[in-house]
PDB file of C-alpha atoms in Angstrom:
ATOM      1  CA  UNK A 221      15.022  15.532 -14.518  1.00 82.00           C
ATOM      2  CA  UNK A 222      17.568  15.230 -11.959  1.00 91.00           C
ATOM      3  CA  UNK A 223      15.514  15.575  -9.135  1.00 93.00           C
ATOM      4  CA  UNK A 224      13.501  12.482  -9.980  1.00 95.00           C
ATOM      5  CA  UNK A 225      16.623  10.600 -10.932  1.00 96.00           C
ATOM      6  CA  UNK A 226      17.743  11.530  -7.481  1.00 96.00           C
ATOM      7  CA  UNK A 227      14.736  10.520  -5.919  1.00 96.00           C
ATOM      8  CA  UNK A 228      15.074   7.147  -7.799  1.00 96.00           C
ATOM      9  CA  UNK A 229      18.900   6.755  -6.110  1.00 96.00           C
ATOM     10  CA  UNK A 230      17.327   7.462  -2.342  1.00 97.00           C
ATOM     11  CA  UNK A 231      14.795   5.006  -2.996  1.00 96.00           C
ATOM     12  CA  UNK A 232      17.064   2.732  -4.154  1.00 96.00           C
ATOM     13  CA  UNK A 233      19.557   2.946  -1.456  1.00 96.00           C
ATOM     14  CA  UNK A 234      16.618   3.089   1.478  1.00 97.00           C
ATOM     15  CA  UNK A 235      15.013  -0.178  -0.096  1.00 96.00           C
ATOM     16  CA  UNK A 236      18.634  -1.897  -0.314  1.00 96.00           C
ATOM     17  CA  UNK A 237      19.246  -0.982   3.391  1.00 96.00           C
ATOM     18  CA  UNK A 238      16.001  -2.603   4.548  1.00 96.00           C
ATOM     19  CA  UNK A 239      16.613  -5.679   2.799  1.00 95.00           C
ATOM     20  CA  UNK A 240      20.103  -6.214   4.138  1.00 94.00           C
ATOM     21  CA  UNK A 241      18.941  -5.807   7.729  1.00 93.00           C
ATOM     22  CA  UNK A 242      19.634  -8.694   9.960  1.00 91.00           C
ATOM     23  CA  UNK A 243      16.598 -10.629  10.790  1.00 86.00           C
ATOM     24  CA  UNK A 244      16.516  -9.811  14.517  1.00 85.00           C
ATOM     25  CA  UNK A 245      15.958  -6.080  13.293  1.00 87.00           C
ATOM     26  CA  UNK A 246      12.997  -6.401  11.175  1.00 89.00           C
ATOM     27  CA  UNK A 247      10.047  -4.770  13.591  1.00 90.00           C
ATOM     28  CA  UNK A 248       6.830  -4.752  12.349  1.00 89.00           C
ATOM     29  CA  UNK A 249       7.553  -0.891  11.337  1.00 92.00           C
ATOM     30  CA  UNK A 250      10.119  -2.303   9.008  1.00 94.00           C
ATOM     31  CA  UNK A 251       7.935  -4.295   6.640  1.00 94.00           C
ATOM     32  CA  UNK A 252       5.460  -1.259   6.467  1.00 94.00           C
ATOM     33  CA  UNK A 253       8.556   0.969   5.794  1.00 96.00           C
ATOM     34  CA  UNK A 254       9.806  -2.099   2.887  1.00 96.00           C
ATOM     35  CA  UNK A 255       6.000  -1.735   1.303  1.00 96.00           C
ATOM     36  CA  UNK A 256       6.079   2.106   1.247  1.00 96.00           C
ATOM     37  CA  UNK A 257       9.299   2.080  -0.333  1.00 97.00           C
ATOM     38  CA  UNK A 258       8.499  -0.410  -2.961  1.00 97.00           C
ATOM     39  CA  UNK A 259       5.296   1.350  -3.789  1.00 96.00           C
ATOM     40  CA  UNK A 260       7.351   4.302  -4.371  1.00 97.00           C
ATOM     41  CA  UNK A 261       9.505   2.468  -7.273  1.00 97.00           C
ATOM     42  CA  UNK A 262       6.099   1.046  -8.510  1.00 96.00           C
ATOM     43  CA  UNK A 263       4.922   4.673  -8.808  1.00 96.00           C
ATOM     44  CA  UNK A 264       7.851   5.213 -10.888  1.00 97.00           C
ATOM     45  CA  UNK A 265       7.230   2.817 -13.389  1.00 96.00           C
ATOM     46  CA  UNK A 266       3.785   3.820 -13.890  1.00 95.00           C
ATOM     47  CA  UNK A 267       5.486   7.406 -14.891  1.00 96.00           C
ATOM     48  CA  UNK A 268       7.860   5.380 -17.297  1.00 96.00           C
ATOM     49  CA  UNK A 269       5.452   3.015 -18.679  1.00 95.00           C
ATOM     50  CA  UNK A 270       3.294   6.260 -19.532  1.00 95.00           C
ATOM     51  CA  UNK A 271       5.813   8.728 -20.741  1.00 95.00           C
ATOM     52  CA  UNK A 272       8.871   5.647 -21.929  1.00 92.00           C
ATOM     53  CA  UNK A 273       7.380   2.560 -22.086  1.00 93.00           C
ATOM     54  CA  UNK A 274      10.101   1.557 -24.096  1.00 93.00           C
ATOM     55  CA  UNK A 275      12.661   2.041 -21.843  1.00 94.00           C
ATOM     56  CA  UNK A 276      10.533   0.082 -19.241  1.00 93.00           C
ATOM     57  CA  UNK A 277      12.466  -2.585 -17.333  1.00 93.00           C
ATOM     58  CA  UNK A 278      11.255  -6.005 -18.283  1.00 92.00           C
ATOM     59  CA  UNK A 279       9.489  -8.948 -16.179  1.00 92.00           C
ATOM     60  CA  UNK A 280      13.064 -10.342 -15.225  1.00 91.00           C
ATOM     61  CA  UNK A 281      13.708  -6.979 -13.347  1.00 92.00           C
ATOM     62  CA  UNK A 282      10.543  -6.520 -11.434  1.00 94.00           C
ATOM     63  CA  UNK A 283       9.235  -9.829 -10.556  1.00 94.00           C
ATOM     64  CA  UNK A 284      11.535 -10.188  -7.599  1.00 94.00           C
ATOM     65  CA  UNK A 285      10.064  -6.670  -6.393  1.00 95.00           C
ATOM     66  CA  UNK A 286       6.948  -8.009  -6.700  1.00 95.00           C
ATOM     67  CA  UNK A 287       7.550 -10.968  -4.455  1.00 95.00           C
ATOM     68  CA  UNK A 288       9.274  -8.931  -1.932  1.00 95.00           C
ATOM     69  CA  UNK A 289       5.945  -6.878  -1.794  1.00 96.00           C
ATOM     70  CA  UNK A 290       3.702  -9.355  -1.941  1.00 96.00           C
ATOM     71  CA  UNK A 291       5.293 -11.581   0.670  1.00 95.00           C
ATOM     72  CA  UNK A 292       6.069  -8.724   3.079  1.00 95.00           C
ATOM     73  CA  UNK A 293       2.393  -7.739   2.846  1.00 95.00           C
ATOM     74  CA  UNK A 294       1.196 -11.052   4.120  1.00 94.00           C
ATOM     75  CA  UNK A 295       3.360 -10.762   6.790  1.00 95.00           C
ATOM     76  CA  UNK A 296       2.051  -6.796   7.607  1.00 94.00           C
ATOM     77  CA  UNK A 297      -1.565  -7.855   7.190  1.00 95.00           C
ATOM     78  CA  UNK A 298      -1.161 -10.452   9.959  1.00 94.00           C
ATOM     79  CA  UNK A 299       0.674  -8.259  12.217  1.00 94.00           C
ATOM     80  CA  UNK A 300      -2.262  -5.724  12.075  1.00 95.00           C
ATOM     81  CA  UNK A 301      -5.021  -8.208  12.856  1.00 95.00           C
ATOM     82  CA  UNK A 302      -2.655  -9.558  15.665  1.00 94.00           C
ATOM     83  CA  UNK A 303      -2.861  -5.269  16.851  1.00 94.00           C
ATOM     84  CA  UNK A 304      -6.643  -5.329  16.180  1.00 94.00           C
ATOM     85  CA  UNK A 305      -7.841  -8.269  17.936  1.00 94.00           C
ATOM     86  CA  UNK A 306      -5.278  -6.768  20.684  1.00 92.00           C
ATOM     87  CA  UNK A 307      -6.780  -3.562  20.657  1.00 92.00           C
ATOM     88  CA  UNK A 308     -10.609  -4.949  21.057  1.00 90.00           C
ATOM     89  CA  UNK A 309     -10.891  -8.510  22.479  1.00 85.00           C
ATOM     90  CA  UNK A 310     -10.563  -9.348  26.179  1.00 83.00           C
ATOM     91  CA  UNK A 311      -8.140 -11.895  26.887  1.00 81.00           C
ATOM     92  CA  UNK A 312     -10.154 -14.753  26.805  1.00 81.00           C
ATOM     93  CA  UNK A 313      -9.626 -18.471  25.759  1.00 78.00           C
ATOM     94  CA  UNK A 314     -11.040 -17.276  21.675  1.00 84.00           C
ATOM     95  CA  UNK A 315      -9.211 -14.543  21.749  1.00 89.00           C
ATOM     96  CA  UNK A 316      -5.685 -15.972  23.127  1.00 91.00           C
ATOM     97  CA  UNK A 317      -6.336 -18.846  20.537  1.00 90.00           C
ATOM     98  CA  UNK A 318      -6.470 -16.809  17.866  1.00 91.00           C
ATOM     99  CA  UNK A 319      -3.566 -14.821  18.527  1.00 93.00           C
ATOM    100  CA  UNK A 320      -1.452 -17.907  18.516  1.00 93.00           C
ATOM    101  CA  UNK A 321      -2.489 -19.087  15.371  1.00 91.00           C
ATOM    102  CA  UNK A 322      -1.833 -15.684  13.665  1.00 92.00           C
ATOM    103  CA  UNK A 323       1.544 -15.484  15.532  1.00 93.00           C
ATOM    104  CA  UNK A 324       2.174 -19.362  13.629  1.00 94.00           C
ATOM    105  CA  UNK A 325       1.097 -17.951  10.481  1.00 93.00           C
ATOM    106  CA  UNK A 326       3.750 -14.781  10.751  1.00 93.00           C
ATOM    107  CA  UNK A 327       6.540 -16.943  12.054  1.00 94.00           C
ATOM    108  CA  UNK A 328       6.296 -19.314   8.668  1.00 95.00           C
ATOM    109  CA  UNK A 329       5.750 -16.155   6.449  1.00 94.00           C
ATOM    110  CA  UNK A 330       8.788 -14.693   8.141  1.00 94.00           C
ATOM    111  CA  UNK A 331      10.754 -17.498   7.172  1.00 93.00           C
ATOM    112  CA  UNK A 332       9.969 -17.596   3.579  1.00 94.00           C
ATOM    113  CA  UNK A 333      10.248 -14.096   3.228  1.00 94.00           C
ATOM    114  CA  UNK A 334      14.182 -14.503   4.724  1.00 93.00           C
ATOM    115  CA  UNK A 335      14.571 -17.271   1.998  1.00 93.00           C
ATOM    116  CA  UNK A 336      13.589 -14.991  -0.566  1.00 93.00           C
ATOM    117  CA  UNK A 337      15.829 -12.157   0.220  1.00 94.00           C
ATOM    118  CA  UNK A 338      19.118 -13.378  -1.185  1.00 93.00           C
ATOM    119  CA  UNK A 339      22.014 -11.999  -3.632  1.00 93.00           C
ATOM    120  CA  UNK A 340      20.318 -12.838  -6.727  1.00 93.00           C
ATOM    121  CA  UNK A 341      17.240 -10.772  -5.634  1.00 93.00           C
ATOM    122  CA  UNK A 342      18.908  -7.913  -4.284  1.00 94.00           C
ATOM    123  CA  UNK A 343      21.189  -7.810  -7.571  1.00 94.00           C
ATOM    124  CA  UNK A 344      18.264  -7.950  -9.624  1.00 94.00           C
ATOM    125  CA  UNK A 345      16.396  -4.837  -7.455  1.00 95.00           C
ATOM    126  CA  UNK A 346      19.647  -3.024  -7.723  1.00 95.00           C
ATOM    127  CA  UNK A 347      19.782  -3.615 -11.729  1.00 95.00           C
ATOM    128  CA  UNK A 348      15.821  -2.535 -11.752  1.00 96.00           C
ATOM    129  CA  UNK A 349      16.547   0.727  -9.912  1.00 95.00           C
ATOM    130  CA  UNK A 350      19.657   1.581 -11.535  1.00 95.00           C
ATOM    131  CA  UNK A 351      17.581   1.059 -15.428  1.00 96.00           C
ATOM    132  CA  UNK A 352      14.728   3.026 -13.780  1.00 96.00           C
ATOM    133  CA  UNK A 353      16.836   5.972 -13.155  1.00 96.00           C
ATOM    134  CA  UNK A 354      18.322   5.995 -16.581  1.00 96.00           C
ATOM    135  CA  UNK A 355      14.441   6.061 -18.072  1.00 96.00           C
ATOM    136  CA  UNK A 356      13.695   8.970 -15.598  1.00 95.00           C
ATOM    137  CA  UNK A 357      16.899  10.730 -17.290  1.00 95.00           C
ATOM    138  CA  UNK A 358      15.602  10.482 -20.497  1.00 94.00           C
ATOM    139  CA  UNK A 359      12.040  12.103 -19.690  1.00 95.00           C
ATOM    140  CA  UNK A 360      11.251  15.376 -21.046  1.00 94.00           C
ATOM    141  CA  UNK A 361      10.099  17.926 -17.811  1.00 93.00           C
ATOM    142  CA  UNK A 362       7.587  19.454 -20.091  1.00 94.00           C
ATOM    143  CA  UNK A 363       5.706  15.997 -21.053  1.00 94.00           C
ATOM    144  CA  UNK A 364       5.964  14.791 -17.190  1.00 95.00           C
ATOM    145  CA  UNK A 365       4.471  18.224 -15.938  1.00 93.00           C
ATOM    146  CA  UNK A 366       1.522  18.085 -18.942  1.00 94.00           C
ATOM    147  CA  UNK A 367       1.071  14.061 -17.630  1.00 94.00           C
ATOM    148  CA  UNK A 368       1.046  14.967 -13.864  1.00 92.00           C
ATOM    149  CA  UNK A 369      -1.511  18.009 -14.799  1.00 91.00           C
ATOM    150  CA  UNK A 370      -3.900  15.062 -16.324  1.00 91.00           C
ATOM    151  CA  UNK A 371      -3.519  12.282 -14.296  1.00 90.00           C
ATOM    152  CA  UNK A 372      -4.230  14.912 -11.348  1.00 88.00           C
ATOM    153  CA  UNK A 373      -7.437  16.244 -12.841  1.00 88.00           C
ATOM    154  CA  UNK A 374      -9.003  12.640 -13.770  1.00 89.00           C
ATOM    155  CA  UNK A 375      -8.277  11.575 -10.423  1.00 89.00           C
ATOM    156  CA  UNK A 376      -9.774  14.816  -8.788  1.00 87.00           C
ATOM    157  CA  UNK A 377     -13.188  13.549 -10.702  1.00 86.00           C
ATOM    158  CA  UNK A 378     -12.921  10.303  -9.770  1.00 87.00           C
ATOM    159  CA  UNK A 379     -13.245  11.665  -6.090  1.00 87.00           C
ATOM    160  CA  UNK A 380     -15.635  14.177  -6.623  1.00 83.00           C
ATOM    161  CA  UNK A 381     -17.877  11.254  -7.759  1.00 81.00           C
ATOM    162  CA  UNK A 382     -16.767   8.265  -5.639  1.00 79.00           C
ATOM    163  CA  UNK A 383     -19.221   5.695  -5.573  1.00 71.00           C
ATOM    164  CA  UNK A 384     -19.902   3.528  -2.687  1.00 68.00           C
ATOM    165  CA  UNK A 385     -18.113   0.546  -4.479  1.00 72.00           C
ATOM    166  CA  UNK A 386     -14.924  -1.422  -2.660  1.00 71.00           C
ATOM    167  CA  UNK A 387     -13.187  -1.695  -5.953  1.00 74.00           C
ATOM    168  CA  UNK A 388     -13.753   2.135  -6.741  1.00 82.00           C
ATOM    169  CA  UNK A 389     -12.473   3.330  -3.144  1.00 87.00           C
ATOM    170  CA  UNK A 390      -9.619   0.926  -3.127  1.00 88.00           C
ATOM    171  CA  UNK A 391      -8.473   2.222  -6.885  1.00 89.00           C
ATOM    172  CA  UNK A 392      -8.695   5.563  -5.941  1.00 91.00           C
ATOM    173  CA  UNK A 393      -6.429   4.926  -2.887  1.00 91.00           C
ATOM    174  CA  UNK A 394      -3.863   3.395  -4.842  1.00 92.00           C
ATOM    175  CA  UNK A 395      -3.969   6.504  -7.234  1.00 92.00           C
ATOM    176  CA  UNK A 396      -3.792   8.588  -4.579  1.00 92.00           C
ATOM    177  CA  UNK A 397      -0.647   7.085  -3.105  1.00 92.00           C
ATOM    178  CA  UNK A 398       0.498   7.217  -6.363  1.00 93.00           C
ATOM    179  CA  UNK A 399      -0.232  11.074  -7.290  1.00 92.00           C
ATOM    180  CA  UNK A 400       1.572  11.630  -3.748  1.00 91.00           C
ATOM    181  CA  UNK A 401       4.776   9.933  -4.421  1.00 94.00           C
ATOM    182  CA  UNK A 402       5.123  11.196  -8.126  1.00 94.00           C
ATOM    183  CA  UNK A 403       4.548  14.692  -6.792  1.00 92.00           C
ATOM    184  CA  UNK A 404       7.659  14.395  -4.606  1.00 93.00           C
ATOM    185  CA  UNK A 405       9.540  12.279  -7.179  1.00 95.00           C
ATOM    186  CA  UNK A 406       9.259  15.471 -10.026  1.00 93.00           C
ATOM    187  CA  UNK A 407       8.509  18.301  -7.901  1.00 90.00           C
ATOM    188  CA  UNK A 408       5.780  19.207  -9.952  1.00 88.00           C
ATOM    189  CA  UNK A 409       2.317  20.287  -7.825  1.00 75.00           C
ATOM    190  CA  UNK A 410      -1.114  20.638  -9.587  1.00 72.00           C
ATOM    191  CA  UNK A 411      -3.792  22.841  -8.601  1.00 64.00           C
ATOM    192  CA  UNK A 412      -6.657  23.309  -7.790  1.00 69.00           C
ATOM    193  CA  UNK A 413      -5.408  20.245  -5.445  1.00 70.00           C
ATOM    194  CA  UNK A 414      -6.462  20.286  -1.928  1.00 76.00           C
ATOM    195  CA  UNK A 415      -3.484  18.635   0.186  1.00 79.00           C
ATOM    196  CA  UNK A 416      -5.568  19.008   3.084  1.00 84.00           C
ATOM    197  CA  UNK A 417      -8.115  17.743   2.242  1.00 85.00           C
ATOM    198  CA  UNK A 418      -6.506  14.772   0.179  1.00 86.00           C
ATOM    199  CA  UNK A 419      -4.579  13.663   3.317  1.00 88.00           C
ATOM    200  CA  UNK A 420      -7.642  13.046   5.075  1.00 92.00           C
ATOM    201  CA  UNK A 421      -8.923  11.195   2.287  1.00 91.00           C
ATOM    202  CA  UNK A 422      -6.384   9.209   2.104  1.00 92.00           C
ATOM    203  CA  UNK A 423      -6.159   8.283   5.963  1.00 94.00           C
ATOM    204  CA  UNK A 424      -9.717   7.609   6.081  1.00 94.00           C
ATOM    205  CA  UNK A 425      -9.636   5.305   2.906  1.00 94.00           C
ATOM    206  CA  UNK A 426      -6.750   3.417   4.329  1.00 94.00           C
ATOM    207  CA  UNK A 427      -8.444   2.852   7.974  1.00 95.00           C
ATOM    208  CA  UNK A 428     -11.429   1.692   5.517  1.00 94.00           C
ATOM    209  CA  UNK A 429      -9.127  -0.479   3.746  1.00 93.00           C
ATOM    210  CA  UNK A 430      -7.585  -1.918   6.754  1.00 94.00           C
ATOM    211  CA  UNK A 431     -11.126  -2.586   7.808  1.00 95.00           C
ATOM    212  CA  UNK A 432     -11.895  -3.962   4.487  1.00 94.00           C
ATOM    213  CA  UNK A 433      -9.297  -6.410   4.548  1.00 94.00           C
ATOM    214  CA  UNK A 434      -9.434  -7.518   7.821  1.00 96.00           C
ATOM    215  CA  UNK A 435     -13.342  -8.502   7.510  1.00 96.00           C
ATOM    216  CA  UNK A 436     -12.394 -10.665   4.147  1.00 95.00           C
ATOM    217  CA  UNK A 437      -9.795 -12.638   5.986  1.00 95.00           C
ATOM    218  CA  UNK A 438     -11.486 -13.377   9.167  1.00 95.00           C
ATOM    219  CA  UNK A 439     -14.671 -14.107   7.389  1.00 95.00           C
ATOM    220  CA  UNK A 440     -12.270 -16.516   5.677  1.00 94.00           C
ATOM    221  CA  UNK A 441     -11.207 -17.461   8.859  1.00 92.00           C
ATOM    222  CA  UNK A 442     -14.425 -18.754  10.153  1.00 92.00           C
ATOM    223  CA  UNK A 443     -14.925 -21.222   7.298  1.00 91.00           C
ATOM    224  CA  UNK A 444     -11.969 -23.050   8.378  1.00 87.00           C
ATOM    225  CA  UNK A 445     -12.081 -25.790  11.062  1.00 83.00           C
ATOM    226  CA  UNK A 446     -11.887 -23.857  14.407  1.00 84.00           C
ATOM    227  CA  UNK A 447     -12.510 -23.830  18.289  1.00 87.00           C
ATOM    228  CA  UNK A 448     -16.090 -22.563  19.588  1.00 90.00           C
ATOM    229  CA  UNK A 449     -14.018 -20.126  21.449  1.00 88.00           C
ATOM    230  CA  UNK A 450     -12.575 -18.909  18.187  1.00 90.00           C
ATOM    231  CA  UNK A 451     -15.211 -18.662  15.949  1.00 92.00           C
ATOM    232  CA  UNK A 452     -16.942 -16.824  18.183  1.00 91.00           C
ATOM    233  CA  UNK A 453     -14.336 -14.571  18.572  1.00 91.00           C
ATOM    234  CA  UNK A 454     -13.941 -14.093  14.514  1.00 94.00           C
ATOM    235  CA  UNK A 455     -17.710 -13.274  14.507  1.00 94.00           C
ATOM    236  CA  UNK A 456     -17.421 -10.460  17.342  1.00 93.00           C
ATOM    237  CA  UNK A 457     -14.088  -9.488  15.233  1.00 95.00           C
ATOM    238  CA  UNK A 458     -16.487  -9.043  11.977  1.00 96.00           C
ATOM    239  CA  UNK A 459     -19.156  -7.135  13.951  1.00 96.00           C
ATOM    240  CA  UNK A 460     -16.588  -4.415  15.692  1.00 96.00           C
ATOM    241  CA  UNK A 461     -15.171  -3.721  12.339  1.00 96.00           C
ATOM    242  CA  UNK A 462     -18.590  -3.555  10.112  1.00 96.00           C
ATOM    243  CA  UNK A 463     -19.457  -1.063  12.610  1.00 96.00           C
ATOM    244  CA  UNK A 464     -16.727   0.788  12.542  1.00 95.00           C
ATOM    245  CA  UNK A 465     -16.224   0.159   8.576  1.00 94.00           C
ATOM    246  CA  UNK A 466     -20.108   2.015   8.527  1.00 93.00           C
ATOM    247  CA  UNK A 467     -18.755   4.901   9.951  1.00 95.00           C
ATOM    248  CA  UNK A 468     -15.959   5.621   8.040  1.00 93.00           C
ATOM    249  CA  UNK A 469     -18.071   4.899   4.922  1.00 91.00           C
ATOM    250  CA  UNK A 470     -19.737   7.988   5.822  1.00 90.00           C
ATOM    251  CA  UNK A 471     -16.978   9.976   6.722  1.00 92.00           C
ATOM    252  CA  UNK A 472     -15.804   9.086   3.679  1.00 90.00           C
ATOM    253  CA  UNK A 473     -18.761  10.218   1.438  1.00 87.00           C
ATOM    254  CA  UNK A 474     -18.995  13.493   3.117  1.00 88.00           C
ATOM    255  CA  UNK A 475     -15.718  14.911   2.331  1.00 88.00           C
ATOM    256  CA  UNK A 476     -15.956  13.462  -1.225  1.00 84.00           C
ATOM    257  CA  UNK A 477     -19.116  15.215  -1.902  1.00 83.00           C
ATOM    258  CA  UNK A 478     -17.002  18.743  -0.131  1.00 83.00           C
ATOM    259  CA  UNK A 479     -14.325  18.431  -3.131  1.00 77.00           C
ATOM    260  CA  UNK A 480     -15.598  21.366  -5.454  1.00 59.00           C
ATOM    261  CA  UNK A 481     -16.975  23.205  -3.397  1.00 54.00           C
ATOM    262  CA  UNK A 482     -16.294  26.719  -3.083  1.00 45.00           C
ATOM    263  CA  UNK A 483     -14.494  27.586   0.110  1.00 44.00           C
ATOM    264  CA  UNK A 484     -16.607  29.406   2.951  1.00 40.00           C
TER     265      UNK A 484
END
């Protein structure tokens, strides 16, 4: 599995390069790229956990990666919310106050994130990557290919019978990401996988998830002590997102129903 080992080494190099950037160079996109690299490593852990579970590194090596991912995720959520607010709300008192609150939260979270990234955490993540590379080197190509084929077949069946449930959609979204990352990792493709449709579905599920997450966040914020201006701004955002989400739901439902259909 030389290709998989090389893929893991590349993930390690990119992740460590991001984590060692000085704070001023951390842009919104940096947190996104950081989480993508961690997702790719977690996909590798799924593969190792299924085919070589005794080799999977212990929680003490995996925990730091989880901490970094979670911390960066909170920051990323606030950045997405801020960008959305600026794109749909007028520059009134409610929007201004809400953006200030988000900025304060993001600043506090960034401070926690910087404290989290220390030499010990970097060392543990480096050890984790090294151990995963060793695990990948032990995998049998035939077993990996067979597992990938079974996994993709099950996922395709889930897509064909996708129900309008948040838990189902979120799970399919995560599994699609894992499938894509492991395809790049192993080089094994599966048929009859429809890459263009899959890419479109993944994009729609991503948009749906952003709406879903922001609605929950803004609903939670309405329960906190807020000025009338901020509460009204939050309710406007929720109404806008709900309408947008309904459109995306229709698009996903239509696209999912088309999987497995004979090409025209």
